[in-house]
Protein backbone atom coordinates (compact mmCIF):
# COMPACT_ATOMS: atom_id res chain seq x y z
CA UNK A 1 0.00 0.00 0.00
CA UNK A 2 2.94 2.29 -0.79
CA UNK A 3 1.77 5.84 -1.48
CA UNK A 4 4.36 6.79 -4.12
CA UNK A 5 6.35 3.98 -5.69
CA UNK A 6 9.23 4.04 -8.14
CA UNK A 7 10.82 1.28 -10.18
CA UNK A 8 13.56 0.35 -10.39
CA UNK A 9 15.24 1.30 -7.13
CA UNK A 10 18.69 0.95 -8.68
CA UNK A 11 19.67 1.30 -12.31
CA UNK A 12 23.18 0.76 -13.65
CA UNK A 13 23.71 1.26 -17.35
CA UNK A 14 26.24 2.21 -20.00
CA UNK A 15 26.64 5.61 -21.61
CA UNK A 16 24.51 6.06 -24.67
CA UNK A 17 21.74 3.72 -23.56
CA UNK A 18 18.07 4.68 -23.21
CA UNK A 19 16.32 3.93 -19.94
CA UNK A 20 13.02 4.59 -18.19
CA UNK A 21 12.03 5.07 -14.56
CA UNK A 22 8.42 4.45 -13.60
CA UNK A 23 6.42 6.23 -10.92
CA UNK A 24 2.96 5.53 -9.57
CA UNK A 25 0.96 7.17 -6.80
CA UNK A 26 -2.20 5.85 -5.17
CA UNK A 27 -3.02 9.00 -3.18
CA UNK A 28 -5.50 10.38 -5.68
CA UNK A 29 -3.30 13.44 -6.26
CA UNK A 30 -3.56 15.36 -9.48
CA UNK A 31 0.00 16.69 -9.61
CA UNK A 32 3.20 14.70 -9.97
CA UNK A 33 6.85 15.72 -10.10
CA UNK A 34 10.32 14.50 -10.96
CA UNK A 35 13.30 15.73 -8.96
CA UNK A 36 17.01 15.09 -9.44
CA UNK A 37 19.37 14.94 -6.47
CA UNK A 38 22.84 15.47 -7.83
CA UNK A 39 26.27 14.99 -6.27
CA UNK A 40 25.93 18.29 -4.39
CA UNK A 41 22.79 16.89 -2.77
CA UNK A 42 20.42 19.61 -3.98
CA UNK A 43 16.95 18.37 -4.84
CA UNK A 44 16.13 20.07 -8.11
CA UNK A 45 12.72 20.07 -9.76
CA UNK A 46 12.80 18.77 -13.32
CA UNK A 47 9.16 18.42 -14.36
CA UNK A 48 5.67 18.63 -12.99
CA UNK A 49 2.43 17.37 -14.47
CA UNK A 50 -1.11 18.20 -13.43
CA UNK A 51 -3.81 15.88 -14.74
CA UNK A 52 -1.46 14.67 -17.48
CA UNK A 53 -0.53 18.20 -18.55
CA UNK A 54 2.97 19.61 -18.21
CA UNK A 55 2.99 22.60 -15.83
CA UNK A 56 6.65 22.87 -14.81
CA UNK A 57 9.53 22.24 -17.17
CA UNK A 58 12.88 23.36 -15.83
CA UNK A 59 16.03 23.69 -17.89
CA UNK A 60 16.50 20.01 -18.53
CA UNK A 61 18.16 18.48 -21.62
CA UNK A 62 15.60 17.28 -24.12
CA UNK A 63 17.06 13.80 -23.71
CA UNK A 64 14.75 13.68 -20.68
CA UNK A 65 11.12 13.16 -21.58
CA UNK A 66 8.37 12.67 -19.02
CA UNK A 67 5.33 10.65 -19.96
CA UNK A 68 2.05 10.74 -18.06
CA UNK A 69 -0.40 8.08 -19.30
CA UNK A 70 -2.85 9.01 -16.54
CA UNK A 71 -2.80 11.19 -13.47
CA UNK A 72 -1.57 8.35 -11.25
CA UNK A 73 1.56 7.71 -13.31
CA UNK A 74 4.50 9.85 -14.38
CA UNK A 75 7.34 8.01 -16.06
CA UNK A 76 10.73 9.45 -16.93
CA UNK A 77 12.46 8.37 -20.09
CA UNK A 78 16.10 9.28 -20.67
CA UNK A 79 17.75 8.95 -24.08
CA UNK A 80 21.47 8.70 -24.80
CA UNK A 81 22.51 8.55 -21.16
CA UNK A 82 25.58 10.53 -20.14
CA UNK A 83 27.91 10.24 -17.15
CA UNK A 84 26.46 13.45 -15.70
CA UNK A 85 23.01 11.88 -15.53
CA UNK A 86 24.19 9.75 -12.61
CA UNK A 87 22.08 10.86 -9.66
CA UNK A 88 19.16 9.88 -7.48
CA UNK A 89 15.81 10.63 -9.10
CA UNK A 90 12.76 11.19 -6.91
CA UNK A 91 9.17 11.14 -7.96
CA UNK A 92 6.62 13.03 -5.86
CA UNK A 93 2.94 13.88 -5.89
CA UNK A 94 0.61 16.41 -4.32
CA UNK A 95 -2.67 18.17 -4.84
CA UNK A 96 -2.32 21.17 -7.12
CA UNK A 97 -1.56 24.42 -5.34
CA UNK A 98 -4.37 26.90 -5.90
CA UNK A 99 -3.54 30.54 -6.58
CA UNK A 100 -2.88 32.40 -3.34
CA UNK A 101 -2.88 29.21 -1.28
CA UNK A 102 0.12 27.63 0.48
CA UNK A 103 1.85 24.81 -1.37
CA UNK A 104 0.41 21.41 -0.64
CA UNK A 105 2.54 18.75 0.97
CA UNK A 106 4.48 16.75 -1.55
CA UNK A 107 4.79 13.01 -1.00
CA UNK A 108 7.99 11.48 -2.29
CA UNK A 109 8.86 8.06 -3.59
CA UNK A 110 11.94 6.22 -2.28
CA UNK A 111 14.15 7.33 -5.15
CA UNK A 112 15.92 5.62 -8.04
CA UNK A 113 19.70 5.64 -7.98
CA UNK A 114 20.92 5.86 -11.57
CA UNK A 115 24.56 5.09 -12.29
CA UNK A 116 25.89 5.66 -15.78
CA UNK A 117 29.19 3.92 -16.53
CA UNK B 1 22.33 30.39 -8.29
CA UNK B 2 21.10 28.50 -5.28
CA UNK B 3 18.14 30.36 -3.89
CA UNK B 4 17.93 28.22 -0.76
CA UNK B 5 21.15 27.54 1.10
CA UNK B 6 21.97 25.26 3.97
CA UNK B 7 25.56 26.05 4.78
CA UNK B 8 26.08 23.34 7.36
CA UNK B 9 26.25 19.95 5.65
CA UNK B 10 26.27 18.16 8.98
CA UNK B 11 25.47 18.68 12.65
CA UNK B 12 26.03 16.44 15.68
CA UNK B 13 23.98 16.96 18.84
CA UNK B 14 23.77 15.06 22.08
CA UNK B 15 20.51 13.32 22.85
CA UNK B 16 18.21 15.50 24.93
CA UNK B 17 19.81 18.75 23.81
CA UNK B 18 18.46 21.24 21.31
CA UNK B 19 19.23 20.83 17.60
CA UNK B 20 19.25 24.01 15.53
CA UNK B 21 19.32 23.73 11.77
CA UNK B 22 19.78 26.89 9.73
CA UNK B 23 18.68 27.95 6.28
CA UNK B 24 19.17 31.13 4.24
CA UNK B 25 17.35 32.23 1.13
CA UNK B 26 17.94 34.91 -1.45
CA UNK B 27 14.59 35.36 -3.20
CA UNK B 28 12.43 37.92 -1.41
CA UNK B 29 9.39 36.64 -3.33
CA UNK B 30 9.35 33.43 -1.30
CA UNK B 31 6.27 33.43 0.90
CA UNK B 32 6.17 29.92 2.27
CA UNK B 33 8.90 27.81 3.81
CA UNK B 34 9.01 24.12 4.53
CA UNK B 35 11.24 21.56 6.21
CA UNK B 36 11.47 18.00 4.98
CA UNK B 37 13.17 15.10 6.71
CA UNK B 38 14.86 12.25 4.90
CA UNK B 39 16.03 8.88 6.15
CA UNK B 40 18.51 6.78 4.11
CA UNK B 41 16.98 4.91 1.18
CA UNK B 42 13.68 6.76 1.60
CA UNK B 43 12.17 9.82 0.03
CA UNK B 44 11.87 13.11 1.94
CA UNK B 45 8.81 13.52 4.16
CA UNK B 46 7.17 16.78 5.14
CA UNK B 47 7.93 17.95 8.68
CA UNK B 48 6.77 21.50 9.32
CA UNK B 49 6.14 24.72 7.44
CA UNK B 50 5.72 28.45 8.01
CA UNK B 51 4.06 31.25 6.10
CA UNK B 52 5.91 34.51 5.58
CA UNK B 53 3.23 36.33 7.55
CA UNK B 54 4.40 34.54 10.68
CA UNK B 55 7.72 34.46 12.48
CA UNK B 56 7.24 31.23 14.39
CA UNK B 57 5.41 27.96 14.01
CA UNK B 58 5.50 25.17 16.56
CA UNK B 59 4.52 21.53 16.30
CA UNK B 60 5.45 19.41 19.28
CA UNK B 61 9.22 19.21 19.59
CA UNK B 62 9.70 21.08 16.31
CA UNK B 63 9.68 24.86 15.96
CA UNK B 64 10.52 26.86 12.88
CA UNK B 65 11.56 30.50 13.18
CA UNK B 66 11.51 32.94 10.29
CA UNK B 67 13.49 36.19 10.11
CA UNK B 68 12.37 37.85 6.89
CA UNK B 69 14.66 40.85 7.16
CA UNK B 70 17.66 38.54 7.36
CA UNK B 71 16.17 36.06 4.88
CA UNK B 72 16.89 33.34 7.39
CA UNK B 73 14.96 30.53 8.96
CA UNK B 74 15.84 27.90 11.47
CA UNK B 75 14.42 24.62 12.70
CA UNK B 76 14.68 23.87 16.40
CA UNK B 77 14.25 20.35 17.71
CA UNK B 78 14.01 19.99 21.47
CA UNK B 79 14.67 17.63 23.06
CA UNK B 80 16.61 15.83 20.34
CA UNK B 81 15.99 12.10 20.08
CA UNK B 82 17.90 9.30 18.30
CA UNK B 83 15.10 8.99 15.73
CA UNK B 84 15.74 12.57 14.68
CA UNK B 85 18.99 11.48 13.02
CA UNK B 86 18.29 12.18 9.36
CA UNK B 87 18.94 14.68 6.59
CA UNK B 88 16.84 17.83 6.87
CA UNK B 89 15.97 19.82 3.77
CA UNK B 90 14.88 23.42 3.90
CA UNK B 91 12.57 24.46 1.05
CA UNK B 92 10.80 27.59 -0.13
CA UNK B 93 7.96 28.48 -2.42
CA UNK B 94 6.44 31.59 -3.97
CA UNK B 95 2.82 32.20 -4.87
CA UNK B 96 4.14 34.00 -7.93
CA UNK B 97 6.17 31.07 -9.23
CA UNK B 98 5.03 28.13 -11.31
CA UNK B 99 2.22 26.28 -9.61
CA UNK B 100 3.40 23.97 -6.83
CA UNK B 101 7.11 24.65 -7.47
CA UNK B 102 9.28 24.25 -4.37
CA UNK B 103 12.98 25.10 -4.22
CA UNK B 104 15.04 22.85 -1.95
CA UNK B 105 18.36 23.39 -0.23
CA UNK B 106 21.16 20.83 -0.16
CA UNK B 107 20.25 19.43 3.24
CA UNK B 108 21.90 19.15 6.65
CA UNK B 109 22.69 15.73 8.06
CA UNK B 110 21.74 15.67 11.74
CA UNK B 111 23.28 13.01 13.96
CA UNK B 112 22.01 12.57 17.50
CA UNK B 113 24.61 10.95 19.71
CA UNK B 114 23.80 9.14 22.95
mmCIF file of C-alpha atoms in Angstrom:
data_model
loop_
_atom_site.group_PDB
_atom_site.id
_atom_site.type_symbol
_atom_site.label_atom_id
_atom_site.label_comp_id
_atom_site.label_asym_id
_atom_site.label_seq_id
_atom_site.Cartn_x
_atom_site.Cartn_y
_atom_site.Cartn_z
ATOM 1 C CA UNK A 1 0.000 0.000 0.000
ATOM 2 C CA UNK A 2 2.939 2.289 -0.792
ATOM 3 C CA UNK A 3 1.767 5.843 -1.480
ATOM 4 C CA UNK A 4 4.363 6.788 -4.122
ATOM 5 C CA UNK A 5 6.355 3.979 -5.686
ATOM 6 C CA UNK A 6 9.229 4.040 -8.145
ATOM 7 C CA UNK A 7 10.823 1.280 -10.178
ATOM 8 C CA UNK A 8 13.557 0.353 -10.394
ATOM 9 C CA UNK A 9 15.244 1.296 -7.129
ATOM 10 C CA UNK A 10 18.692 0.947 -8.676
ATOM 11 C CA UNK A 11 19.674 1.298 -12.313
ATOM 12 C CA UNK A 12 23.179 0.757 -13.646
ATOM 13 C CA UNK A 13 23.713 1.260 -17.347
ATOM 14 C CA UNK A 14 26.238 2.212 -19.997
ATOM 15 C CA UNK A 15 26.644 5.610 -21.607
ATOM 16 C CA UNK A 16 24.512 6.056 -24.669
ATOM 17 C CA UNK A 17 21.741 3.718 -23.557
ATOM 18 C CA UNK A 18 18.075 4.681 -23.207
ATOM 19 C CA UNK A 19 16.321 3.933 -19.941
ATOM 20 C CA UNK A 20 13.018 4.594 -18.188
ATOM 21 C CA UNK A 21 12.027 5.069 -14.561
ATOM 22 C CA UNK A 22 8.418 4.454 -13.604
ATOM 23 C CA UNK A 23 6.418 6.226 -10.920
ATOM 24 C CA UNK A 24 2.958 5.534 -9.572
ATOM 25 C CA UNK A 25 0.957 7.170 -6.801
ATOM 26 C CA UNK A 26 -2.199 5.846 -5.174
ATOM 27 C CA UNK A 27 -3.016 9.002 -3.182
ATOM 28 C CA UNK A 28 -5.498 10.385 -5.685
ATOM 29 C CA UNK A 29 -3.298 13.436 -6.264
ATOM 30 C CA UNK A 30 -3.560 15.357 -9.483
ATOM 31 C CA UNK A 31 -0.004 16.694 -9.607
ATOM 32 C CA UNK A 32 3.205 14.696 -9.974
ATOM 33 C CA UNK A 33 6.852 15.721 -10.102
ATOM 34 C CA UNK A 34 10.319 14.500 -10.957
ATOM 35 C CA UNK A 35 13.304 15.731 -8.964
ATOM 36 C CA UNK A 36 17.011 15.091 -9.442
ATOM 37 C CA UNK A 37 19.371 14.937 -6.473
ATOM 38 C CA UNK A 38 22.843 15.471 -7.829
ATOM 39 C CA UNK A 39 26.267 14.993 -6.271
ATOM 40 C CA UNK A 40 25.932 18.287 -4.386
ATOM 41 C CA UNK A 41 22.788 16.889 -2.769
ATOM 42 C CA UNK A 42 20.418 19.608 -3.981
ATOM 43 C CA UNK A 43 16.946 18.372 -4.836
ATOM 44 C CA UNK A 44 16.126 20.072 -8.114
ATOM 45 C CA UNK A 45 12.720 20.066 -9.757
ATOM 46 C CA UNK A 46 12.795 18.765 -13.316
ATOM 47 C CA UNK A 47 9.161 18.415 -14.364
ATOM 48 C CA UNK A 48 5.669 18.630 -12.992
ATOM 49 C CA UNK A 49 2.429 17.370 -14.473
ATOM 50 C CA UNK A 50 -1.109 18.203 -13.432
ATOM 51 C CA UNK A 51 -3.812 15.883 -14.742
ATOM 52 C CA UNK A 52 -1.462 14.667 -17.475
ATOM 53 C CA UNK A 53 -0.534 18.202 -18.550
ATOM 54 C CA UNK A 54 2.968 19.607 -18.209
ATOM 55 C CA UNK A 55 2.995 22.600 -15.829
ATOM 56 C CA UNK A 56 6.647 22.869 -14.810
ATOM 57 C CA UNK A 57 9.535 22.244 -17.170
ATOM 58 C CA UNK A 58 12.876 23.360 -15.832
ATOM 59 C CA UNK A 59 16.027 23.693 -17.894
ATOM 60 C CA UNK A 60 16.502 20.011 -18.528
ATOM 61 C CA UNK A 61 18.164 18.483 -21.619
ATOM 62 C CA UNK A 62 15.600 17.284 -24.121
ATOM 63 C CA UNK A 63 17.058 13.797 -23.714
ATOM 64 C CA UNK A 64 14.751 13.681 -20.683
ATOM 65 C CA UNK A 65 11.123 13.161 -21.585
ATOM 66 C CA UNK A 66 8.375 12.668 -19.023
ATOM 67 C CA UNK A 67 5.327 10.650 -19.958
ATOM 68 C CA UNK A 68 2.051 10.735 -18.060
ATOM 69 C CA UNK A 69 -0.399 8.080 -19.303
ATOM 70 C CA UNK A 70 -2.848 9.006 -16.543
ATOM 71 C CA UNK A 71 -2.798 11.194 -13.465
ATOM 72 C CA UNK A 72 -1.566 8.345 -11.245
ATOM 73 C CA UNK A 73 1.563 7.707 -13.315
ATOM 74 C CA UNK A 74 4.501 9.846 -14.382
ATOM 75 C CA UNK A 75 7.338 8.014 -16.056
ATOM 76 C CA UNK A 76 10.727 9.451 -16.926
ATOM 77 C CA UNK A 77 12.464 8.373 -20.094
ATOM 78 C CA UNK A 78 16.098 9.281 -20.671
ATOM 79 C CA UNK A 79 17.749 8.947 -24.077
ATOM 80 C CA UNK A 80 21.473 8.704 -24.797
ATOM 81 C CA UNK A 81 22.506 8.548 -21.163
ATOM 82 C CA UNK A 82 25.577 10.526 -20.136
ATOM 83 C CA UNK A 83 27.913 10.242 -17.151
ATOM 84 C CA UNK A 84 26.460 13.451 -15.704
ATOM 85 C CA UNK A 85 23.012 11.877 -15.528
ATOM 86 C CA UNK A 86 24.189 9.750 -12.610
ATOM 87 C CA UNK A 87 22.082 10.861 -9.661
ATOM 88 C CA UNK A 88 19.164 9.876 -7.481
ATOM 89 C CA UNK A 89 15.813 10.631 -9.102
ATOM 90 C CA UNK A 90 12.765 11.185 -6.912
ATOM 91 C CA UNK A 91 9.173 11.137 -7.963
ATOM 92 C CA UNK A 92 6.615 13.029 -5.863
ATOM 93 C CA UNK A 93 2.941 13.880 -5.890
ATOM 94 C CA UNK A 94 0.605 16.415 -4.321
ATOM 95 C CA UNK A 95 -2.668 18.171 -4.844
ATOM 96 C CA UNK A 96 -2.321 21.174 -7.123
ATOM 97 C CA UNK A 97 -1.560 24.424 -5.341
ATOM 98 C CA UNK A 98 -4.366 26.905 -5.903
ATOM 99 C CA UNK A 99 -3.541 30.542 -6.578
ATOM 100 C CA UNK A 100 -2.877 32.398 -3.340
ATOM 101 C CA UNK A 101 -2.880 29.205 -1.283
ATOM 102 C CA UNK A 102 0.125 27.635 0.482
ATOM 103 C CA UNK A 103 1.850 24.814 -1.367
ATOM 104 C CA UNK A 104 0.407 21.415 -0.638
ATOM 105 C CA UNK A 105 2.539 18.752 0.974
ATOM 106 C CA UNK A 106 4.483 16.747 -1.553
ATOM 107 C CA UNK A 107 4.794 13.014 -0.996
ATOM 108 C CA UNK A 108 7.991 11.480 -2.288
ATOM 109 C CA UNK A 109 8.858 8.061 -3.590
ATOM 110 C CA UNK A 110 11.942 6.216 -2.276
ATOM 111 C CA UNK A 111 14.146 7.332 -5.154
ATOM 112 C CA UNK A 112 15.918 5.616 -8.041
ATOM 113 C CA UNK A 113 19.700 5.638 -7.981
ATOM 114 C CA UNK A 114 20.918 5.858 -11.568
ATOM 115 C CA UNK A 115 24.558 5.087 -12.285
ATOM 116 C CA UNK A 116 25.889 5.656 -15.783
ATOM 117 C CA UNK A 117 29.192 3.924 -16.532
ATOM 118 C CA UNK B 1 22.328 30.385 -8.294
ATOM 119 C CA UNK B 2 21.097 28.495 -5.285
ATOM 120 C CA UNK B 3 18.136 30.364 -3.885
ATOM 121 C CA UNK B 4 17.933 28.219 -0.758
ATOM 122 C CA UNK B 5 21.154 27.538 1.104
ATOM 123 C CA UNK B 6 21.966 25.259 3.972
ATOM 124 C CA UNK B 7 25.563 26.053 4.776
ATOM 125 C CA UNK B 8 26.075 23.337 7.357
ATOM 126 C CA UNK B 9 26.254 19.951 5.648
ATOM 127 C CA UNK B 10 26.272 18.155 8.983
ATOM 128 C CA UNK B 11 25.468 18.677 12.653
ATOM 129 C CA UNK B 12 26.032 16.439 15.675
ATOM 130 C CA UNK B 13 23.984 16.963 18.836
ATOM 131 C CA UNK B 14 23.771 15.065 22.076
ATOM 132 C CA UNK B 15 20.512 13.324 22.848
ATOM 133 C CA UNK B 16 18.215 15.496 24.932
ATOM 134 C CA UNK B 17 19.806 18.750 23.810
ATOM 135 C CA UNK B 18 18.460 21.243 21.310
ATOM 136 C CA UNK B 19 19.227 20.835 17.596
ATOM 137 C CA UNK B 20 19.248 24.012 15.530
ATOM 138 C CA UNK B 21 19.320 23.728 11.771
ATOM 139 C CA UNK B 22 19.777 26.892 9.728
ATOM 140 C CA UNK B 23 18.682 27.953 6.277
ATOM 141 C CA UNK B 24 19.170 31.127 4.240
ATOM 142 C CA UNK B 25 17.351 32.229 1.131
ATOM 143 C CA UNK B 26 17.941 34.910 -1.450
ATOM 144 C CA UNK B 27 14.590 35.356 -3.196
ATOM 145 C CA UNK B 28 12.432 37.924 -1.409
ATOM 146 C CA UNK B 29 9.389 36.640 -3.333
ATOM 147 C CA UNK B 30 9.349 33.431 -1.301
ATOM 148 C CA UNK B 31 6.270 33.435 0.899
ATOM 149 C CA UNK B 32 6.168 29.920 2.270
ATOM 150 C CA UNK B 33 8.899 27.813 3.811
ATOM 151 C CA UNK B 34 9.015 24.118 4.531
ATOM 152 C CA UNK B 35 11.244 21.563 6.208
ATOM 153 C CA UNK B 36 11.468 18.005 4.975
ATOM 154 C CA UNK B 37 13.167 15.103 6.709
ATOM 155 C CA UNK B 38 14.862 12.255 4.902
ATOM 156 C CA UNK B 39 16.028 8.880 6.145
ATOM 157 C CA UNK B 40 18.508 6.782 4.112
ATOM 158 C CA UNK B 41 16.980 4.905 1.179
ATOM 159 C CA UNK B 42 13.682 6.757 1.601
ATOM 160 C CA UNK B 43 12.174 9.819 0.026
ATOM 161 C CA UNK B 44 11.869 13.112 1.939
ATOM 162 C CA UNK B 45 8.805 13.520 4.159
ATOM 163 C CA UNK B 46 7.167 16.776 5.140
ATOM 164 C CA UNK B 47 7.932 17.945 8.679
ATOM 165 C CA UNK B 48 6.773 21.501 9.319
ATOM 166 C CA UNK B 49 6.141 24.722 7.438
ATOM 167 C CA UNK B 50 5.719 28.451 8.012
ATOM 168 C CA UNK B 51 4.059 31.246 6.104
ATOM 169 C CA UNK B 52 5.913 34.513 5.576
ATOM 170 C CA UNK B 53 3.228 36.335 7.549
ATOM 171 C CA UNK B 54 4.405 34.544 10.682
ATOM 172 C CA UNK B 55 7.719 34.459 12.483
ATOM 173 C CA UNK B 56 7.239 31.229 14.388
ATOM 174 C CA UNK B 57 5.414 27.957 14.009
ATOM 175 C CA UNK B 58 5.501 25.175 16.559
ATOM 176 C CA UNK B 59 4.524 21.530 16.305
ATOM 177 C CA UNK B 60 5.450 19.406 19.278
ATOM 178 C CA UNK B 61 9.224 19.206 19.592
ATOM 179 C CA UNK B 62 9.704 21.080 16.315
ATOM 180 C CA UNK B 63 9.678 24.863 15.962
ATOM 181 C CA UNK B 64 10.515 26.861 12.881
ATOM 182 C CA UNK B 65 11.560 30.501 13.183
ATOM 183 C CA UNK B 66 11.511 32.942 10.285
ATOM 184 C CA UNK B 67 13.488 36.188 10.105
ATOM 185 C CA UNK B 68 12.367 37.847 6.886
ATOM 186 C CA UNK B 69 14.659 40.855 7.161
ATOM 187 C CA UNK B 70 17.661 38.540 7.358
ATOM 188 C CA UNK B 71 16.171 36.059 4.880
ATOM 189 C CA UNK B 72 16.894 33.344 7.390
ATOM 190 C CA UNK B 73 14.958 30.529 8.960
ATOM 191 C CA UNK B 74 15.840 27.898 11.469
ATOM 192 C CA UNK B 75 14.423 24.618 12.696
ATOM 193 C CA UNK B 76 14.678 23.869 16.401
ATOM 194 C CA UNK B 77 14.245 20.348 17.712
ATOM 195 C CA UNK B 78 14.010 19.985 21.467
ATOM 196 C CA UNK B 79 14.670 17.630 23.061
ATOM 197 C CA UNK B 80 16.609 15.828 20.344
ATOM 198 C CA UNK B 81 15.987 12.097 20.079
ATOM 199 C CA UNK B 82 17.895 9.305 18.296
ATOM 200 C CA UNK B 83 15.095 8.985 15.734
ATOM 201 C CA UNK B 84 15.745 12.571 14.683
ATOM 202 C CA UNK B 85 18.992 11.478 13.021
ATOM 203 C CA UNK B 86 18.293 12.179 9.355
ATOM 204 C CA UNK B 87 18.941 14.684 6.587
ATOM 205 C CA UNK B 88 16.836 17.825 6.867
ATOM 206 C CA UNK B 89 15.974 19.825 3.773
ATOM 207 C CA UNK B 90 14.880 23.421 3.899
ATOM 208 C CA UNK B 91 12.571 24.463 1.051
ATOM 209 C CA UNK B 92 10.800 27.586 -0.132
ATOM 210 C CA UNK B 93 7.960 28.480 -2.419
ATOM 211 C CA UNK B 94 6.444 31.592 -3.970
ATOM 212 C CA UNK B 95 2.823 32.197 -4.866
ATOM 213 C CA UNK B 96 4.143 34.000 -7.926
ATOM 214 C CA UNK B 97 6.165 31.067 -9.234
ATOM 215 C CA UNK B 98 5.034 28.132 -11.306
ATOM 216 C CA UNK B 99 2.220 26.276 -9.612
ATOM 217 C CA UNK B 100 3.396 23.975 -6.830
ATOM 218 C CA UNK B 101 7.111 24.646 -7.468
ATOM 219 C CA UNK B 102 9.276 24.247 -4.373
ATOM 220 C CA UNK B 103 12.983 25.100 -4.217
ATOM 221 C CA UNK B 104 15.044 22.851 -1.954
ATOM 222 C CA UNK B 105 18.361 23.386 -0.232
ATOM 223 C CA UNK B 106 21.160 20.832 -0.156
ATOM 224 C CA UNK B 107 20.254 19.430 3.237
ATOM 225 C CA UNK B 108 21.897 19.148 6.654
ATOM 226 C CA UNK B 109 22.689 15.733 8.060
ATOM 227 C CA UNK B 110 21.745 15.668 11.738
ATOM 228 C CA UNK B 111 23.277 13.011 13.964
ATOM 229 C CA UNK B 112 22.005 12.567 17.500
ATOM 230 C CA UNK B 113 24.608 10.949 19.706
ATOM 231 C CA UNK B 114 23.796 9.140 22.950
#
